[in-house]
Amino acid sequence: MLVLRRRVGEAIVIGGEIEIEVIEISRTRVKLGVRASRDVSVLRREAIALAAENRMASDLIAHRGQQGVGDLLRLLCEISGENPQAEPERVDM
Amino acid sequence: MTVSEIIRSTHLGDIEWNSGCELFLPGGLPGFEEEHRMIPVEVPAQRPLVFLQSLDNPDTCFVSLPVRTIDPGYRILLSEEDRSALVFETDRELSIGADVLCLALLVPFENTVQANLNAPIVINLHNRHCIQALSAGGATGYFRLGDGGRWESVC
């Protein structure tokens, strides 16, 4: 791993096009600014695992369908004591 | 005047919606960065489930639950960046139900589902801005739906 020391206001450049600047340093955290073209995906590392998890989450209804979801969570619905109806509706915000 | 529109959801069928219930996701969700608009949908027979239907892609639909139906003691802890993305200007404690709605996405796991309460979908109820917060539940972790319809902490 390449290790560089930088101060606030200083930056590094990756591949000639992506610039990462140190904006602020506190006792436990560093605030970074990234300049890159819009087609460059910039993610916190933990968000990469979350992306895979989200894709699995979207598969839940895609693979099991409404009926499968209903079967799986019937116990929850019984606990909530709701009367079954057919039509979907928006959540009041 | 509010005009209703219809989204032809692949999984939920036709849903009539209007701008008053539209959620704004400036950065999308991890893995779905290009989808910036969603609506929350309830199917009465499947309450308390909340479906999050993308308005940008009729194929994208998530199944979620309010976090406190899984963990009644859940408290929301948002980072400075997440507060900023939701346009909360002060650092006061946020109230689930009054300030924000917190939904946990349900992820298939073998024959059941699990939910990551550290990464809930957080909706600012005042402006409908929406993010998926990281580490929002401290060390809360994953819960899995077990026998008897009980949620069990798995890590």
PDB file of N, CA and C in Angstrom, chain A residues 29 31 43-44 46-47 50-51 53-62 64 66 69-70 72-73 75-77 79-80 82-91 93, chain B residues 11-12 16-18 21 23 30-32 40-42 44-47 49 51 61-62 65 82 105-106 108 110-113 116 119 123 132 134 142 145 148-149 151:
ATOM      1  N   ARG A  29     -11.425  11.826  12.808  1.00  0.00           N
ATOM      2  CA  ARG A  29     -11.953  11.702  11.454  1.00  0.00           C
ATOM      3  C   ARG A  29     -11.244  12.647  10.491  1.00  0.00           C
ATOM      4  N   LYS A  31     -12.095  14.624   6.793  1.00  0.00           N
ATOM      5  CA  LYS A  31     -13.091  14.946   5.765  1.00  0.00           C
ATOM      6  C   LYS A  31     -12.369  15.109   4.430  1.00  0.00           C
ATOM      7  N   LEU A  43     -17.606   5.532  -3.623  1.00  0.00           N
ATOM      8  CA  LEU A  43     -18.390   4.941  -2.540  1.00  0.00           C
ATOM      9  C   LEU A  43     -17.541   4.787  -1.298  1.00  0.00           C
ATOM     10  N   ARG A  44     -18.170   4.930  -0.150  1.00  0.00           N
ATOM     11  CA  ARG A  44     -17.512   4.496   1.072  1.00  0.00           C
ATOM     12  C   ARG A  44     -17.362   2.979   0.991  1.00  0.00           C
ATOM     13  N   GLU A  46     -17.727   0.519   2.995  1.00  0.00           N
ATOM     14  CA  GLU A  46     -18.801  -0.290   3.555  1.00  0.00           C
ATOM     15  C   GLU A  46     -20.046  -0.277   2.665  1.00  0.00           C
ATOM     16  N   ALA A  47     -20.162   0.728   1.794  1.00  0.00           N
ATOM     17  CA  ALA A  47     -21.318   0.795   0.893  1.00  0.00           C
ATOM     18  C   ALA A  47     -21.233  -0.257  -0.211  1.00  0.00           C
ATOM     19  N   LEU A  50     -22.920  -3.180   1.075  1.00  0.00           N
ATOM     20  CA  LEU A  50     -24.338  -2.829   1.167  1.00  0.00           C
ATOM     21  C   LEU A  50     -25.007  -2.891  -0.211  1.00  0.00           C
ATOM     22  N   ALA A  51     -24.256  -2.562  -1.256  1.00  0.00           N
ATOM     23  CA  ALA A  51     -24.811  -2.633  -2.616  1.00  0.00           C
ATOM     24  C   ALA A  51     -25.209  -4.069  -2.948  1.00  0.00           C
ATOM     25  N   GLU A  53     -25.952  -6.386  -0.801  1.00  0.00           N
ATOM     26  CA  GLU A  53     -27.093  -6.706   0.065  1.00  0.00           C
ATOM     27  C   GLU A  53     -28.384  -6.104  -0.503  1.00  0.00           C
ATOM     28  N   ASN A  54     -28.292  -4.883  -1.007  1.00  0.00           N
ATOM     29  CA  ASN A  54     -29.484  -4.239  -1.577  1.00  0.00           C
ATOM     30  C   ASN A  54     -29.977  -4.968  -2.822  1.00  0.00           C
ATOM     31  N   ARG A  55     -29.032  -5.467  -3.628  1.00  0.00           N
ATOM     32  CA  ARG A  55     -29.459  -6.215  -4.820  1.00  0.00           C
ATOM     33  C   ARG A  55     -30.181  -7.495  -4.405  1.00  0.00           C
ATOM     34  N   MET A  56     -29.705  -8.121  -3.323  1.00  0.00           N
ATOM     35  CA  MET A  56     -30.413  -9.306  -2.815  1.00  0.00           C
ATOM     36  C   MET A  56     -31.796  -8.917  -2.289  1.00  0.00           C
ATOM     37  N   ALA A  57     -31.862  -7.757  -1.641  1.00  0.00           N
ATOM     38  CA  ALA A  57     -33.156  -7.299  -1.105  1.00  0.00           C
ATOM     39  C   ALA A  57     -34.161  -7.084  -2.234  1.00  0.00           C
ATOM     40  N   SER A  58     -33.693  -6.532  -3.353  1.00  0.00           N
ATOM     41  CA  SER A  58     -34.619  -6.299  -4.473  1.00  0.00           C
ATOM     42  C   SER A  58     -35.054  -7.609  -5.108  1.00  0.00           C
ATOM     43  N   ASP A  59     -34.258  -8.685  -4.891  1.00  0.00           N
ATOM     44  CA  ASP A  59     -34.630 -10.005  -5.427  1.00  0.00           C
ATOM     45  C   ASP A  59     -35.747 -10.658  -4.622  1.00  0.00           C
ATOM     46  N   LEU A  60     -35.993 -10.169  -3.415  1.00  0.00           N
ATOM     47  CA  LEU A  60     -36.976 -10.832  -2.552  1.00  0.00           C
ATOM     48  C   LEU A  60     -38.331 -10.921  -3.236  1.00  0.00           C
ATOM     49  N   ILE A  61     -38.834  -9.801  -3.679  1.00  0.00           N
ATOM     50  CA  ILE A  61     -40.153  -9.821  -4.308  1.00  0.00           C
ATOM     51  C   ILE A  61     -40.057 -10.307  -5.751  1.00  0.00           C
ATOM     52  N   ALA A  62     -38.894 -10.078  -6.378  1.00  0.00           N
ATOM     53  CA  ALA A  62     -38.741 -10.504  -7.774  1.00  0.00           C
ATOM     54  C   ALA A  62     -38.791 -12.027  -7.880  1.00  0.00           C
ATOM     55  N   ARG A  64     -39.738 -14.351  -5.193  1.00  0.00           N
ATOM     56  CA  ARG A  64     -40.801 -15.035  -4.444  1.00  0.00           C
ATOM     57  C   ARG A  64     -42.177 -14.499  -4.788  1.00  0.00           C
ATOM     58  N   GLN A  66     -45.398 -11.589  -4.802  1.00  0.00           N
ATOM     59  CA  GLN A  66     -46.260 -11.071  -3.734  1.00  0.00           C
ATOM     60  C   GLN A  66     -46.760 -12.199  -2.837  1.00  0.00           C
ATOM     61  N   VAL A  69     -44.003 -13.474  -0.527  1.00  0.00           N
ATOM     62  CA  VAL A  69     -43.739 -12.516   0.550  1.00  0.00           C
ATOM     63  C   VAL A  69     -44.845 -12.604   1.595  1.00  0.00           C
ATOM     64  N   GLY A  70     -46.072 -12.682   1.105  1.00  0.00           N
ATOM     65  CA  GLY A  70     -47.201 -12.783   2.038  1.00  0.00           C
ATOM     66  C   GLY A  70     -47.134 -14.042   2.880  1.00  0.00           C
ATOM     67  N   LEU A  72     -44.448 -15.792   3.629  1.00  0.00           N
ATOM     68  CA  LEU A  72     -43.301 -15.726   4.537  1.00  0.00           C
ATOM     69  C   LEU A  72     -43.598 -14.882   5.767  1.00  0.00           C
ATOM     70  N   LEU A  73     -44.331 -13.805   5.563  1.00  0.00           N
ATOM     71  CA  LEU A  73     -44.543 -12.865   6.664  1.00  0.00           C
ATOM     72  C   LEU A  73     -45.957 -12.935   7.242  1.00  0.00           C
ATOM     73  N   LEU A  75     -47.090 -14.524   9.667  1.00  0.00           N
ATOM     74  CA  LEU A  75     -47.079 -14.412  11.128  1.00  0.00           C
ATOM     75  C   LEU A  75     -47.044 -12.950  11.572  1.00  0.00           C
ATOM     76  N   LEU A  76     -46.267 -12.153  10.875  1.00  0.00           N
ATOM     77  CA  LEU A  76     -46.206 -10.735  11.221  1.00  0.00           C
ATOM     78  C   LEU A  76     -47.555 -10.070  11.017  1.00  0.00           C
ATOM     79  N   CYS A  77     -48.203 -10.419   9.925  1.00  0.00           N
ATOM     80  CA  CYS A  77     -49.510  -9.827   9.631  1.00  0.00           C
ATOM     81  C   CYS A  77     -50.530 -10.243  10.680  1.00  0.00           C
ATOM     82  N   ILE A  79     -49.828 -10.927  13.747  1.00  0.00           N
ATOM     83  CA  ILE A  79     -49.502 -10.188  14.964  1.00  0.00           C
ATOM     84  C   ILE A  79     -50.059  -8.779  14.908  1.00  0.00           C
ATOM     85  N   SER A  80     -49.996  -8.162  13.695  1.00  0.00           N
ATOM     86  CA  SER A  80     -50.462  -6.777  13.574  1.00  0.00           C
ATOM     87  C   SER A  80     -51.977  -6.681  13.625  1.00  0.00           C
ATOM     88  N   GLU A  82     -54.264  -6.915  11.281  1.00  0.00           N
ATOM     89  CA  GLU A  82     -54.929  -6.210  10.188  1.00  0.00           C
ATOM     90  C   GLU A  82     -55.903  -7.126   9.464  1.00  0.00           C
ATOM     91  N   ASN A  83     -56.956  -6.507   8.903  1.00  0.00           N
ATOM     92  CA  ASN A  83     -57.877  -7.249   8.060  1.00  0.00           C
ATOM     93  C   ASN A  83     -57.360  -7.257   6.632  1.00  0.00           C
ATOM     94  N   PRO A  84     -57.227  -8.419   6.013  1.00  0.00           N
ATOM     95  CA  PRO A  84     -56.714  -8.478   4.654  1.00  0.00           C
ATOM     96  C   PRO A  84     -57.619  -7.758   3.656  1.00  0.00           C
ATOM     97  N   GLN A  85     -57.005  -6.980   2.777  1.00  0.00           N
ATOM     98  CA  GLN A  85     -57.685  -6.381   1.642  1.00  0.00           C
ATOM     99  C   GLN A  85     -56.772  -6.565   0.439  1.00  0.00           C
ATOM    100  N   ALA A  86     -57.280  -6.288  -0.729  1.00  0.00           N
ATOM    101  CA  ALA A  86     -56.520  -6.624  -1.927  1.00  0.00           C
ATOM    102  C   ALA A  86     -55.696  -5.476  -2.496  1.00  0.00           C
ATOM    103  N   GLU A  87     -56.234  -4.260  -2.466  1.00  0.00           N
ATOM    104  CA  GLU A  87     -55.634  -3.183  -3.244  1.00  0.00           C
ATOM    105  C   GLU A  87     -54.437  -2.548  -2.537  1.00  0.00           C
ATOM    106  N   PRO A  88     -53.338  -2.290  -3.290  1.00  0.00           N
ATOM    107  CA  PRO A  88     -52.240  -1.534  -2.693  1.00  0.00           C
ATOM    108  C   PRO A  88     -52.613  -0.072  -2.505  1.00  0.00           C
ATOM    109  N   GLU A  89     -52.005   0.568  -1.549  1.00  0.00           N
ATOM    110  CA  GLU A  89     -52.224   1.992  -1.358  1.00  0.00           C
ATOM    111  C   GLU A  89     -50.926   2.645  -0.930  1.00  0.00           C
ATOM    112  N   ARG A  90     -50.845   3.970  -1.136  1.00  0.00           N
ATOM    113  CA  ARG A  90     -49.638   4.686  -0.740  1.00  0.00           C
ATOM    114  C   ARG A  90     -49.609   4.841   0.777  1.00  0.00           C
ATOM    115  N   VAL A  91     -48.398   4.975   1.298  1.00  0.00           N
ATOM    116  CA  VAL A  91     -48.256   5.278   2.717  1.00  0.00           C
ATOM    117  C   VAL A  91     -48.457   6.771   2.903  1.00  0.00           C
ATOM    118  N   MET A  93     -47.671  10.224   4.136  1.00  0.00           N
ATOM    119  CA  MET A  93     -46.424  10.837   4.616  1.00  0.00           C
ATOM    120  C   MET A  93     -46.749  12.053   5.473  1.00  0.00           C
TER     121      MET A  93
ATOM    122  N   HIS B  11     -44.077  -5.744  -9.968  1.00  0.00           N
ATOM    123  CA  HIS B  11     -44.424  -6.672  -8.890  1.00  0.00           C
ATOM    124  C   HIS B  11     -45.709  -6.314  -8.155  1.00  0.00           C
ATOM    125  N   LEU B  12     -46.090  -5.050  -8.166  1.00  0.00           N
ATOM    126  CA  LEU B  12     -47.266  -4.618  -7.399  1.00  0.00           C
ATOM    127  C   LEU B  12     -48.447  -4.247  -8.291  1.00  0.00           C
ATOM    128  N   GLU B  16     -51.420   4.155  -8.267  1.00  0.00           N
ATOM    129  CA  GLU B  16     -51.656   5.581  -8.463  1.00  0.00           C
ATOM    130  C   GLU B  16     -50.906   6.346  -7.373  1.00  0.00           C
ATOM    131  N   TRP B  17     -50.184   7.366  -7.773  1.00  0.00           N
ATOM    132  CA  TRP B  17     -49.413   8.133  -6.793  1.00  0.00           C
ATOM    133  C   TRP B  17     -49.433   9.601  -7.196  1.00  0.00           C
ATOM    134  N   ASN B  18     -49.084  10.455  -6.238  1.00  0.00           N
ATOM    135  CA  ASN B  18     -48.928  11.872  -6.554  1.00  0.00           C
ATOM    136  C   ASN B  18     -47.668  12.406  -5.888  1.00  0.00           C
ATOM    137  N   CYS B  21     -46.309  12.078  -2.119  1.00  0.00           N
ATOM    138  CA  CYS B  21     -45.754  10.893  -1.450  1.00  0.00           C
ATOM    139  C   CYS B  21     -44.423  10.467  -2.060  1.00  0.00           C
ATOM    140  N   LEU B  23     -40.575  10.133  -2.689  1.00  0.00           N
ATOM    141  CA  LEU B  23     -39.340  10.229  -1.908  1.00  0.00           C
ATOM    142  C   LEU B  23     -38.193  10.620  -2.838  1.00  0.00           C
ATOM    143  N   PRO B  30     -27.039   2.382  -2.445  1.00  0.00           N
ATOM    144  CA  PRO B  30     -25.905   1.585  -2.917  1.00  0.00           C
ATOM    145  C   PRO B  30     -26.400   0.423  -3.780  1.00  0.00           C
ATOM    146  N   GLY B  31     -25.844   0.317  -4.977  1.00  0.00           N
ATOM    147  CA  GLY B  31     -26.283  -0.709  -5.923  1.00  0.00           C
ATOM    148  C   GLY B  31     -27.390  -0.224  -6.846  1.00  0.00           C
ATOM    149  N   PHE B  32     -28.011   0.900  -6.492  1.00  0.00           N
ATOM    150  CA  PHE B  32     -29.108   1.459  -7.288  1.00  0.00           C
ATOM    151  C   PHE B  32     -28.918   2.986  -7.375  1.00  0.00           C
ATOM    152  N   PRO B  40     -43.371   4.966  -1.155  1.00  0.00           N
ATOM    153  CA  PRO B  40     -43.673   3.885  -0.215  1.00  0.00           C
ATOM    154  C   PRO B  40     -45.109   3.408  -0.446  1.00  0.00           C
ATOM    155  N   VAL B  41     -45.287   2.106  -0.444  1.00  0.00           N
ATOM    156  CA  VAL B  41     -46.608   1.532  -0.727  1.00  0.00           C
ATOM    157  C   VAL B  41     -46.933   0.503   0.342  1.00  0.00           C
ATOM    158  N   GLU B  42     -48.153   0.574   0.863  1.00  0.00           N
ATOM    159  CA  GLU B  42     -48.629  -0.462   1.785  1.00  0.00           C
ATOM    160  C   GLU B  42     -49.698  -1.292   1.101  1.00  0.00           C
ATOM    161  N   PRO B  44     -52.661  -3.450   2.348  1.00  0.00           N
ATOM    162  CA  PRO B  44     -53.320  -3.648   3.648  1.00  0.00           C
ATOM    163  C   PRO B  44     -53.212  -5.069   4.189  1.00  0.00           C
ATOM    164  N   ALA B  45     -53.298  -6.061   3.322  1.00  0.00           N
ATOM    165  CA  ALA B  45     -53.230  -7.446   3.796  1.00  0.00           C
ATOM    166  C   ALA B  45     -51.843  -7.818   4.297  1.00  0.00           C
ATOM    167  N   GLN B  46     -50.850  -6.990   3.984  1.00  0.00           N
ATOM    168  CA  GLN B  46     -49.482  -7.339   4.375  1.00  0.00           C
ATOM    169  C   GLN B  46     -48.861  -6.290   5.292  1.00  0.00           C
ATOM    170  N   ARG B  47     -49.679  -5.475   5.957  1.00  0.00           N
ATOM    171  CA  ARG B  47     -49.137  -4.597   6.980  1.00  0.00           C
ATOM    172  C   ARG B  47     -48.512  -5.440   8.087  1.00  0.00           C
ATOM    173  N   LEU B  49     -45.730  -4.469   6.511  1.00  0.00           N
ATOM    174  CA  LEU B  49     -44.751  -4.346   5.429  1.00  0.00           C
ATOM    175  C   LEU B  49     -44.938  -3.033   4.676  1.00  0.00           C
ATOM    176  N   PHE B  51     -43.634  -1.495   1.004  1.00  0.00           N
ATOM    177  CA  PHE B  51     -42.907  -1.710  -0.245  1.00  0.00           C
ATOM    178  C   PHE B  51     -42.344  -0.363  -0.707  1.00  0.00           C
ATOM    179  N   CYS B  61     -38.235  -2.951  -6.708  1.00  0.00           N
ATOM    180  CA  CYS B  61     -39.145  -2.823  -5.570  1.00  0.00           C
ATOM    181  C   CYS B  61     -38.522  -3.535  -4.374  1.00  0.00           C
ATOM    182  N   PHE B  62     -38.481  -2.851  -3.252  1.00  0.00           N
ATOM    183  CA  PHE B  62     -37.936  -3.434  -2.029  1.00  0.00           C
ATOM    184  C   PHE B  62     -39.068  -3.714  -1.053  1.00  0.00           C
ATOM    185  N   LEU B  65     -39.663  -3.132   6.509  1.00  0.00           N
ATOM    186  CA  LEU B  65     -40.460  -3.025   7.741  1.00  0.00           C
ATOM    187  C   LEU B  65     -39.964  -1.820   8.541  1.00  0.00           C
ATOM    188  N   ASP B  82     -24.893  12.079   6.847  1.00  0.00           N
ATOM    189  CA  ASP B  82     -26.267  11.613   6.622  1.00  0.00           C
ATOM    190  C   ASP B  82     -27.278  12.696   7.011  1.00  0.00           C
ATOM    191  N   LEU B 105     -34.675  -2.809   5.101  1.00  0.00           N
ATOM    192  CA  LEU B 105     -34.915  -3.645   3.921  1.00  0.00           C
ATOM    193  C   LEU B 105     -34.827  -5.114   4.315  1.00  0.00           C
ATOM    194  N   LEU B 106     -35.748  -5.910   3.800  1.00  0.00           N
ATOM    195  CA  LEU B 106     -35.743  -7.342   4.082  1.00  0.00           C
ATOM    196  C   LEU B 106     -34.960  -8.068   2.983  1.00  0.00           C
ATOM    197  N   PRO B 108     -33.578 -11.781   1.493  1.00  0.00           N
ATOM    198  CA  PRO B 108     -33.815 -13.221   1.592  1.00  0.00           C
ATOM    199  C   PRO B 108     -32.634 -13.916   2.253  1.00  0.00           C
ATOM    200  N   GLU B 110     -31.968 -18.033   3.115  1.00  0.00           N
ATOM    201  CA  GLU B 110     -32.510 -19.396   3.099  1.00  0.00           C
ATOM    202  C   GLU B 110     -34.029 -19.327   2.967  1.00  0.00           C
ATOM    203  N   ASN B 111     -34.772 -19.891   3.914  1.00  0.00           N
ATOM    204  CA  ASN B 111     -36.228 -19.872   3.774  1.00  0.00           C
ATOM    205  C   ASN B 111     -36.890 -18.731   4.534  1.00  0.00           C
ATOM    206  N   THR B 112     -36.078 -17.813   5.023  1.00  0.00           N
ATOM    207  CA  THR B 112     -36.644 -16.719   5.787  1.00  0.00           C
ATOM    208  C   THR B 112     -36.062 -15.387   5.275  1.00  0.00           C
ATOM    209  N   VAL B 113     -36.124 -14.366   6.087  1.00  0.00           N
ATOM    210  CA  VAL B 113     -35.550 -13.073   5.699  1.00  0.00           C
ATOM    211  C   VAL B 113     -34.738 -12.532   6.863  1.00  0.00           C
ATOM    212  N   ASN B 116     -30.857  -5.692   8.093  1.00  0.00           N
ATOM    213  CA  ASN B 116     -29.664  -5.024   8.608  1.00  0.00           C
ATOM    214  C   ASN B 116     -30.090  -3.702   9.240  1.00  0.00           C
ATOM    215  N   ALA B 119     -28.209  -0.318   8.654  1.00  0.00           N
ATOM    216  CA  ALA B 119     -28.285   0.413   7.379  1.00  0.00           C
ATOM    217  C   ALA B 119     -29.746   0.614   6.976  1.00  0.00           C
ATOM    218  N   ILE B 123     -36.081   8.337   6.092  1.00  0.00           N
ATOM    219  CA  ILE B 123     -36.847   9.339   5.340  1.00  0.00           C
ATOM    220  C   ILE B 123     -37.097  10.532   6.249  1.00  0.00           C
ATOM    221  N   GLN B 132     -29.966   5.876   2.572  1.00  0.00           N
ATOM    222  CA  GLN B 132     -29.709   4.662   3.345  1.00  0.00           C
ATOM    223  C   GLN B 132     -28.525   4.983   4.241  1.00  0.00           C
ATOM    224  N   LEU B 134     -25.567   4.542   6.976  1.00  0.00           N
ATOM    225  CA  LEU B 134     -24.619   3.492   7.360  1.00  0.00           C
ATOM    226  C   LEU B 134     -24.307   3.626   8.835  1.00  0.00           C
ATOM    227  N   TYR B 142     -27.653  -7.362  12.580  1.00  0.00           N
ATOM    228  CA  TYR B 142     -28.640  -8.077  11.778  1.00  0.00           C
ATOM    229  C   TYR B 142     -29.669  -8.782  12.660  1.00  0.00           C
ATOM    230  N   LEU B 145     -35.744 -13.317  10.884  1.00  0.00           N
ATOM    231  CA  LEU B 145     -37.075 -13.773  11.255  1.00  0.00           C
ATOM    232  C   LEU B 145     -37.031 -15.271  11.520  1.00  0.00           C
ATOM    233  N   GLY B 148     -41.965 -18.917  14.843  1.00  0.00           N
ATOM    234  CA  GLY B 148     -42.925 -18.205  15.668  1.00  0.00           C
ATOM    235  C   GLY B 148     -43.034 -16.737  15.342  1.00  0.00           C
ATOM    236  N   GLY B 149     -42.427 -16.322  14.238  1.00  0.00           N
ATOM    237  CA  GLY B 149     -42.535 -14.924  13.822  1.00  0.00           C
ATOM    238  C   GLY B 149     -41.747 -13.976  14.683  1.00  0.00           C
ATOM    239  N   TRP B 151     -38.233 -12.014  15.806  1.00  0.00           N
ATOM    240  CA  TRP B 151     -36.977 -11.538  15.240  1.00  0.00           C
ATOM    241  C   TRP B 151     -35.850 -11.855  16.207  1.00  0.00           C
TER     242      TRP B 151
END
